[in-house]
Amino acid sequence: MTATPQQLADVLRPVKHVLLDFDGPVCSVFAGFPAPEVARRLREGLLATGEQAPAGVEEENDPLALLRLVADARPDLTASTDIALAMLETEAVRVARPTPGGESVLHAAALSGRLVSVVSNNAGAAIEAYLAAHGLSHYVASVFGRAPGDPSSMKPNPRLLLEAMEAAGAGPEHCIFIGDAARDVEAGEAAGIPTIGYANKSGKGIKLAAAGAVVIVDSMQLIADALV
Ligand SMILES: [Mg+2]
């Protein structure tokens, strides 16, 4: 199922602007500070303010899903929950695990004269902290994290991709998005941008292909090799 170098080269040939998801393609955000632990801390913060946890919050182990849940049930708590999550994500990226080949994609994009934007449901501040800590800031033109206090901005909403495209001034025919979730592919489709599916776990490739990814890779290095 993994794309051949030729298929990748064909997909990447017209590309001037690489839009890159963060958690997955660049690093594993919650590798050192596990997502269920982050979710637990987020819940504790909510309860510490004397608030009653909305229904379903106790069982949710995905911090970003938890933010959505809070936003749906208690819009008044969205802003403060988002700020608390952004702080926890910033803590998490200090011990995140870099994705093999992720850095190479940034280098290769720069070497080949392409612009890179990071487009992610994670907090922009956390992404910028990671890039700075790893000496990668100058490879990235702009970071588009979820709109603070507005989790509806998160993919599969194409909003962040459209903002990134607008900022770069390249039309969708000159863009590629690289993501590791079906919602990335859906967001790409809604924005009119083809998406390369990064299948970093077995079984993911099928989901990404079903969602409409133009090609599937199981290694970021393959994309880096095809960019140069
Ligand atoms: Mg991801």
PDB file of C-alpha atoms and ligand atoms in Angstrom:
ATOM      1  CA  MET A   1       0.000   0.000   0.000  1.00  0.00           C
ATOM      2  CA  THR A   2       2.942   2.330   0.635  1.00  0.00           C
ATOM      3  CA  ALA A   3       3.558   4.687  -2.254  1.00  0.00           C
ATOM      4  CA  THR A   4       6.446   4.025  -4.607  1.00  0.00           C
ATOM      5  CA  PRO A   5       9.145   6.724  -4.896  1.00  0.00           C
ATOM      6  CA  GLN A   6       7.779   7.457  -8.375  1.00  0.00           C
ATOM      7  CA  GLN A   7       4.207   7.970  -7.105  1.00  0.00           C
ATOM      8  CA  LEU A   8       5.487  10.270  -4.362  1.00  0.00           C
ATOM      9  CA  ALA A   9       7.633  12.240  -6.789  1.00  0.00           C
ATOM     10  CA  ASP A  10       4.594  12.721  -9.060  1.00  0.00           C
ATOM     11  CA  VAL A  11       2.449  13.947  -6.169  1.00  0.00           C
ATOM     12  CA  LEU A  12       5.157  16.314  -4.926  1.00  0.00           C
ATOM     13  CA  ARG A  13       6.324  17.742  -8.264  1.00  0.00           C
ATOM     14  CA  PRO A  14       3.847  20.681  -8.424  1.00  0.00           C
ATOM     15  CA  VAL A  15       4.101  21.401  -4.685  1.00  0.00           C
ATOM     16  CA  LYS A  16       5.405  24.770  -3.499  1.00  0.00           C
ATOM     17  CA  HIS A  17       3.804  24.744  -0.051  1.00  0.00           C
ATOM     18  CA  VAL A  18       3.970  21.767   2.306  1.00  0.00           C
ATOM     19  CA  LEU A  19       1.333  21.808   5.037  1.00  0.00           C
ATOM     20  CA  LEU A  20       2.328  19.508   7.830  1.00  0.00           C
ATOM     21  CA  ASP A  21       0.293  18.083  10.683  1.00  0.00           C
ATOM     22  CA  PHE A  22       2.264  18.120  13.957  1.00  0.00           C
ATOM     23  CA  ASP A  23       1.310  15.194  16.199  1.00  0.00           C
ATOM     24  CA  GLY A  24       2.372  12.188  14.161  1.00  0.00           C
ATOM     25  CA  PRO A  25       4.350  13.587  11.223  1.00  0.00           C
ATOM     26  CA  VAL A  26       6.699  15.757  13.334  1.00  0.00           C
ATOM     27  CA  CYS A  27       6.655  14.121  16.743  1.00  0.00           C
ATOM     28  CA  SER A  28       4.616  11.974  19.035  1.00  0.00           C
ATOM     29  CA  VAL A  29       3.321  14.745  21.318  1.00  0.00           C
ATOM     30  CA  PHE A  30       2.136  12.569  24.175  1.00  0.00           C
ATOM     31  CA  ALA A  31       4.911   9.937  24.086  1.00  0.00           C
ATOM     32  CA  GLY A  32       6.484  11.065  27.358  1.00  0.00           C
ATOM     33  CA  PHE A  33       3.504  12.677  29.063  1.00  0.00           C
ATOM     34  CA  PRO A  34       0.746  10.270  28.061  1.00  0.00           C
ATOM     35  CA  ALA A  35      -2.554  11.594  26.757  1.00  0.00           C
ATOM     36  CA  PRO A  36      -4.673   9.928  29.505  1.00  0.00           C
ATOM     37  CA  GLU A  37      -2.467  11.620  32.111  1.00  0.00           C
ATOM     38  CA  VAL A  38      -2.853  14.984  30.367  1.00  0.00           C
ATOM     39  CA  ALA A  39      -6.631  14.427  30.271  1.00  0.00           C
ATOM     40  CA  ARG A  40      -6.617  13.592  33.981  1.00  0.00           C
ATOM     41  CA  ARG A  41      -4.700  16.780  34.814  1.00  0.00           C
ATOM     42  CA  LEU A  42      -7.100  18.804  32.680  1.00  0.00           C
ATOM     43  CA  ARG A  43     -10.087  17.303  34.534  1.00  0.00           C
ATOM     44  CA  GLU A  44      -8.462  18.002  37.901  1.00  0.00           C
ATOM     45  CA  GLY A  45      -7.982  21.618  36.891  1.00  0.00           C
ATOM     46  CA  LEU A  46     -11.650  21.895  35.993  1.00  0.00           C
ATOM     47  CA  LEU A  47     -12.761  20.362  39.274  1.00  0.00           C
ATOM     48  CA  ALA A  48     -10.309  22.481  41.278  1.00  0.00           C
ATOM     49  CA  THR A  49     -12.185  25.577  40.156  1.00  0.00           C
ATOM     50  CA  GLY A  50     -15.275  24.127  41.838  1.00  0.00           C
ATOM     51  CA  GLU A  51     -16.915  23.290  38.525  1.00  0.00           C
ATOM     52  CA  GLN A  52     -18.940  20.138  38.024  1.00  0.00           C
ATOM     53  CA  ALA A  53     -17.457  18.038  35.261  1.00  0.00           C
ATOM     54  CA  PRO A  54     -19.787  17.785  32.251  1.00  0.00           C
ATOM     55  CA  ALA A  55     -21.111  14.284  31.453  1.00  0.00           C
ATOM     56  CA  GLY A  56     -18.595  12.049  29.719  1.00  0.00           C
ATOM     57  CA  VAL A  57     -15.575  14.025  30.902  1.00  0.00           C
ATOM     58  CA  GLU A  58     -14.544  11.299  33.371  1.00  0.00           C
ATOM     59  CA  GLU A  59     -14.185   8.663  30.633  1.00  0.00           C
ATOM     60  CA  GLU A  60     -12.441  10.783  28.000  1.00  0.00           C
ATOM     61  CA  ASN A  61      -8.734   9.982  27.720  1.00  0.00           C
ATOM     62  CA  ASP A  62      -7.992  12.100  24.663  1.00  0.00           C
ATOM     63  CA  PRO A  63      -7.209  15.651  25.835  1.00  0.00           C
ATOM     64  CA  LEU A  64      -8.330  17.262  22.555  1.00  0.00           C
ATOM     65  CA  ALA A  65     -11.600  15.326  22.565  1.00  0.00           C
ATOM     66  CA  LEU A  66     -12.009  16.439  26.167  1.00  0.00           C
ATOM     67  CA  LEU A  67     -11.648  20.057  25.108  1.00  0.00           C
ATOM     68  CA  ARG A  68     -14.362  19.550  22.470  1.00  0.00           C
ATOM     69  CA  LEU A  69     -16.589  17.909  25.016  1.00  0.00           C
ATOM     70  CA  VAL A  70     -16.208  20.785  27.474  1.00  0.00           C
ATOM     71  CA  ALA A  71     -16.837  23.305  24.690  1.00  0.00           C
ATOM     72  CA  ASP A  72     -20.069  21.525  23.722  1.00  0.00           C
ATOM     73  CA  ALA A  73     -21.378  21.087  27.265  1.00  0.00           C
ATOM     74  CA  ARG A  74     -20.064  24.230  28.930  1.00  0.00           C
ATOM     75  CA  PRO A  75     -19.083  26.938  26.424  1.00  0.00           C
ATOM     76  CA  ASP A  76     -18.357  29.241  29.361  1.00  0.00           C
ATOM     77  CA  LEU A  77     -15.442  26.983  30.376  1.00  0.00           C
ATOM     78  CA  THR A  78     -13.944  26.626  26.899  1.00  0.00           C
ATOM     79  CA  ALA A  79     -11.449  29.495  27.075  1.00  0.00           C
ATOM     80  CA  SER A  80     -10.006  28.518  30.460  1.00  0.00           C
ATOM     81  CA  THR A  81      -9.889  24.815  29.552  1.00  0.00           C
ATOM     82  CA  ASP A  82      -8.098  25.617  26.302  1.00  0.00           C
ATOM     83  CA  ILE A  83      -5.502  27.705  28.161  1.00  0.00           C
ATOM     84  CA  ALA A  84      -4.955  24.897  30.686  1.00  0.00           C
ATOM     85  CA  LEU A  85      -4.608  22.352  27.860  1.00  0.00           C
ATOM     86  CA  ALA A  86      -2.146  24.567  25.978  1.00  0.00           C
ATOM     87  CA  MET A  87       0.038  24.645  29.105  1.00  0.00           C
ATOM     88  CA  LEU A  88      -0.123  20.860  29.455  1.00  0.00           C
ATOM     89  CA  GLU A  89       0.707  20.416  25.752  1.00  0.00           C
ATOM     90  CA  THR A  90       3.697  22.721  26.203  1.00  0.00           C
ATOM     91  CA  GLU A  91       4.808  20.491  29.069  1.00  0.00           C
ATOM     92  CA  ALA A  92       4.212  17.400  26.914  1.00  0.00           C
ATOM     93  CA  VAL A  93       6.309  18.566  23.954  1.00  0.00           C
ATOM     94  CA  ARG A  94       9.370  18.833  26.218  1.00  0.00           C
ATOM     95  CA  VAL A  95       9.300  15.045  26.429  1.00  0.00           C
ATOM     96  CA  ALA A  96       7.736  14.338  23.035  1.00  0.00           C
ATOM     97  CA  ARG A  97       9.361  11.745  20.791  1.00  0.00           C
ATOM     98  CA  PRO A  98      10.573  13.083  17.437  1.00  0.00           C
ATOM     99  CA  THR A  99       9.156  11.126  14.484  1.00  0.00           C
ATOM    100  CA  PRO A 100      11.894   9.387  12.466  1.00  0.00           C
ATOM    101  CA  GLY A 101      12.222  11.287   9.186  1.00  0.00           C
ATOM    102  CA  GLY A 102      10.039  14.169  10.361  1.00  0.00           C
ATOM    103  CA  GLU A 103      12.976  16.525  10.670  1.00  0.00           C
ATOM    104  CA  SER A 104      14.272  15.330   7.302  1.00  0.00           C
ATOM    105  CA  VAL A 105      11.027  16.428   5.668  1.00  0.00           C
ATOM    106  CA  LEU A 106      11.551  19.946   7.053  1.00  0.00           C
ATOM    107  CA  HIS A 107      15.151  19.988   5.811  1.00  0.00           C
ATOM    108  CA  ALA A 108      14.240  18.594   2.392  1.00  0.00           C
ATOM    109  CA  ALA A 109      11.380  21.042   1.924  1.00  0.00           C
ATOM    110  CA  ALA A 110      13.700  23.943   2.720  1.00  0.00           C
ATOM    111  CA  LEU A 111      16.499  22.604   0.506  1.00  0.00           C
ATOM    112  CA  SER A 112      14.109  22.238  -2.413  1.00  0.00           C
ATOM    113  CA  GLY A 113      12.824  25.781  -1.962  1.00  0.00           C
ATOM    114  CA  ARG A 114       9.385  24.848  -0.649  1.00  0.00           C
ATOM    115  CA  LEU A 115       7.557  26.638   2.098  1.00  0.00           C
ATOM    116  CA  VAL A 116       6.393  24.686   5.155  1.00  0.00           C
ATOM    117  CA  SER A 117       3.461  25.488   7.426  1.00  0.00           C
ATOM    118  CA  VAL A 118       2.530  23.401  10.439  1.00  0.00           C
ATOM    119  CA  VAL A 119      -1.238  22.960  10.676  1.00  0.00           C
ATOM    120  CA  SER A 120      -2.371  21.205  13.805  1.00  0.00           C
ATOM    121  CA  ASN A 121      -5.140  20.743  16.352  1.00  0.00           C
ATOM    122  CA  ASN A 122      -2.514  21.234  19.044  1.00  0.00           C
ATOM    123  CA  ALA A 123      -1.865  24.614  20.629  1.00  0.00           C
ATOM    124  CA  GLY A 124       0.340  26.896  18.535  1.00  0.00           C
ATOM    125  CA  ALA A 125       2.436  27.826  21.585  1.00  0.00           C
ATOM    126  CA  ALA A 126       3.291  24.177  22.241  1.00  0.00           C
ATOM    127  CA  ILE A 127       4.222  23.586  18.597  1.00  0.00           C
ATOM    128  CA  GLU A 128       6.445  26.668  18.542  1.00  0.00           C
ATOM    129  CA  ALA A 129       8.109  25.562  21.790  1.00  0.00           C
ATOM    130  CA  TYR A 130       8.888  22.161  20.270  1.00  0.00           C
ATOM    131  CA  LEU A 131      10.284  23.632  17.054  1.00  0.00           C
ATOM    132  CA  ALA A 132      12.466  26.081  18.989  1.00  0.00           C
ATOM    133  CA  ALA A 133      13.776  23.396  21.357  1.00  0.00           C
ATOM    134  CA  HIS A 134      14.753  21.223  18.384  1.00  0.00           C
ATOM    135  CA  GLY A 135      16.303  24.034  16.338  1.00  0.00           C
ATOM    136  CA  LEU A 136      13.612  23.740  13.666  1.00  0.00           C
ATOM    137  CA  SER A 137      11.871  27.112  13.875  1.00  0.00           C
ATOM    138  CA  HIS A 138      13.576  28.528  10.803  1.00  0.00           C
ATOM    139  CA  TYR A 139      12.358  25.650   8.646  1.00  0.00           C
ATOM    140  CA  VAL A 140       8.738  26.577   9.272  1.00  0.00           C
ATOM    141  CA  ALA A 141       7.195  29.701   7.767  1.00  0.00           C
ATOM    142  CA  SER A 142       4.135  29.685  10.027  1.00  0.00           C
ATOM    143  CA  VAL A 143       2.396  27.642  12.665  1.00  0.00           C
ATOM    144  CA  PHE A 144      -1.392  27.296  12.575  1.00  0.00           C
ATOM    145  CA  GLY A 145      -2.540  25.715  15.821  1.00  0.00           C
ATOM    146  CA  ARG A 146      -6.188  25.495  16.876  1.00  0.00           C
ATOM    147  CA  ALA A 147      -7.783  28.893  17.391  1.00  0.00           C
ATOM    148  CA  PRO A 148      -7.497  29.582  21.151  1.00  0.00           C
ATOM    149  CA  GLY A 149     -10.853  29.096  22.845  1.00  0.00           C
ATOM    150  CA  ASP A 150     -12.428  27.769  19.646  1.00  0.00           C
ATOM    151  CA  PRO A 151     -12.025  23.993  19.317  1.00  0.00           C
ATOM    152  CA  SER A 152     -14.450  24.041  16.381  1.00  0.00           C
ATOM    153  CA  SER A 153     -11.444  25.340  14.408  1.00  0.00           C
ATOM    154  CA  MET A 154      -9.829  21.912  14.726  1.00  0.00           C
ATOM    155  CA  LYS A 155      -9.607  19.516  11.803  1.00  0.00           C
ATOM    156  CA  PRO A 156     -11.702  18.035  10.166  1.00  0.00           C
ATOM    157  CA  ASN A 157     -12.656  21.709   9.824  1.00  0.00           C
ATOM    158  CA  PRO A 158     -10.564  23.013   6.888  1.00  0.00           C
ATOM    159  CA  ARG A 159     -10.260  26.475   8.487  1.00  0.00           C
ATOM    160  CA  LEU A 160      -6.624  26.193   9.617  1.00  0.00           C
ATOM    161  CA  LEU A 161      -5.552  24.772   6.256  1.00  0.00           C
ATOM    162  CA  LEU A 162      -7.334  27.589   4.434  1.00  0.00           C
ATOM    163  CA  GLU A 163      -5.634  30.152   6.678  1.00  0.00           C
ATOM    164  CA  ALA A 164      -2.232  28.578   6.014  1.00  0.00           C
ATOM    165  CA  MET A 165      -2.861  28.579   2.269  1.00  0.00           C
ATOM    166  CA  GLU A 166      -4.013  32.169   2.300  1.00  0.00           C
ATOM    167  CA  ALA A 167      -0.932  33.250   4.270  1.00  0.00           C
ATOM    168  CA  ALA A 168       1.425  31.456   1.888  1.00  0.00           C
ATOM    169  CA  GLY A 169      -0.314  32.761  -1.201  1.00  0.00           C
ATOM    170  CA  ALA A 170      -0.128  29.419  -3.014  1.00  0.00           C
ATOM    171  CA  GLY A 171      -3.253  27.904  -4.524  1.00  0.00           C
ATOM    172  CA  PRO A 172      -4.412  24.391  -3.592  1.00  0.00           C
ATOM    173  CA  GLU A 173      -2.885  22.966  -6.779  1.00  0.00           C
ATOM    174  CA  HIS A 174       0.537  23.885  -5.384  1.00  0.00           C
ATOM    175  CA  CYS A 175      -0.120  22.545  -1.886  1.00  0.00           C
ATOM    176  CA  ILE A 176       0.144  19.180  -0.214  1.00  0.00           C
ATOM    177  CA  PHE A 177      -0.973  18.272   3.274  1.00  0.00           C
ATOM    178  CA  ILE A 178       0.699  15.507   5.274  1.00  0.00           C
ATOM    179  CA  GLY A 179      -1.361  14.023   8.089  1.00  0.00           C
ATOM    180  CA  ASP A 180      -1.810  10.810  10.030  1.00  0.00           C
ATOM    181  CA  ALA A 181      -5.539  10.839  10.784  1.00  0.00           C
ATOM    182  CA  ALA A 182      -8.693  10.463   8.712  1.00  0.00           C
ATOM    183  CA  ARG A 183      -9.776  13.901   9.948  1.00  0.00           C
ATOM    184  CA  ASP A 184      -6.626  15.354   8.318  1.00  0.00           C
ATOM    185  CA  VAL A 185      -7.590  13.860   4.976  1.00  0.00           C
ATOM    186  CA  GLU A 186     -11.159  15.131   5.396  1.00  0.00           C
ATOM    187  CA  ALA A 187      -9.919  18.624   6.218  1.00  0.00           C
ATOM    188  CA  GLY A 188      -7.581  18.511   3.214  1.00  0.00           C
ATOM    189  CA  GLU A 189     -10.425  17.449   0.955  1.00  0.00           C
ATOM    190  CA  ALA A 190     -12.663  20.236   2.263  1.00  0.00           C
ATOM    191  CA  ALA A 191      -9.865  22.742   1.603  1.00  0.00           C
ATOM    192  CA  GLY A 192      -9.237  21.305  -1.879  1.00  0.00           C
ATOM    193  CA  ILE A 193      -5.734  20.114  -0.951  1.00  0.00           C
ATOM    194  CA  PRO A 194      -4.523  16.563  -1.590  1.00  0.00           C
ATOM    195  CA  THR A 195      -3.322  14.760   1.531  1.00  0.00           C
ATOM    196  CA  ILE A 196      -0.496  12.264   1.927  1.00  0.00           C
ATOM    197  CA  GLY A 197      -1.490   9.789   4.620  1.00  0.00           C
ATOM    198  CA  TYR A 198       1.273   8.942   7.078  1.00  0.00           C
ATOM    199  CA  ALA A 199       0.327   5.530   8.417  1.00  0.00           C
ATOM    200  CA  ASN A 200       2.462   5.232  11.544  1.00  0.00           C
ATOM    201  CA  LYS A 201       0.474   2.318  12.957  1.00  0.00           C
ATOM    202  CA  SER A 202      -0.750  -0.863  11.330  1.00  0.00           C
ATOM    203  CA  GLY A 203      -4.306  -0.514  10.126  1.00  0.00           C
ATOM    204  CA  LYS A 204      -4.061   3.249   9.718  1.00  0.00           C
ATOM    205  CA  GLY A 205      -3.233   3.040   6.024  1.00  0.00           C
ATOM    206  CA  ILE A 206      -6.618   1.513   5.237  1.00  0.00           C
ATOM    207  CA  LYS A 207      -8.444   4.279   7.136  1.00  0.00           C
ATOM    208  CA  LEU A 208      -6.383   7.006   5.484  1.00  0.00           C
ATOM    209  CA  ALA A 209      -6.920   5.528   2.031  1.00  0.00           C
ATOM    210  CA  ALA A 210     -10.660   5.167   2.689  1.00  0.00           C
ATOM    211  CA  ALA A 211     -10.777   8.834   3.713  1.00  0.00           C
ATOM    212  CA  GLY A 212      -9.268   9.759   0.346  1.00  0.00           C
ATOM    213  CA  ALA A 213      -5.515  10.190   0.896  1.00  0.00           C
ATOM    214  CA  VAL A 214      -3.778  10.494  -2.483  1.00  0.00           C
ATOM    215  CA  VAL A 215      -0.924   8.245  -1.387  1.00  0.00           C
ATOM    216  CA  ILE A 216       0.026   6.435   1.819  1.00  0.00           C
ATOM    217  CA  VAL A 217       3.501   6.202   3.339  1.00  0.00           C
ATOM    218  CA  ASP A 218       4.628   4.326   6.423  1.00  0.00           C
ATOM    219  CA  SER A 219       7.763   6.451   6.849  1.00  0.00           C
ATOM    220  CA  MET A 220       8.289  10.204   6.796  1.00  0.00           C
ATOM    221  CA  GLN A 221      11.749   9.578   5.367  1.00  0.00           C
ATOM    222  CA  LEU A 222      10.133   8.434   2.093  1.00  0.00           C
ATOM    223  CA  ILE A 223       8.570  11.897   1.740  1.00  0.00           C
ATOM    224  CA  ALA A 224      11.868  13.581   2.571  1.00  0.00           C
ATOM    225  CA  ASP A 225      13.653  11.483  -0.073  1.00  0.00           C
ATOM    226  CA  ALA A 226      11.033  12.376  -2.670  1.00  0.00           C
ATOM    227  CA  LEU A 227      11.225  16.115  -1.911  1.00  0.00           C
ATOM    228  CA  VAL A 228      14.895  16.598  -2.748  1.00  0.00           C
TER     229      VAL A 228
HETATM  230 MG    MG B   1      -1.776  13.930  13.790  1.00  0.00          MG
END
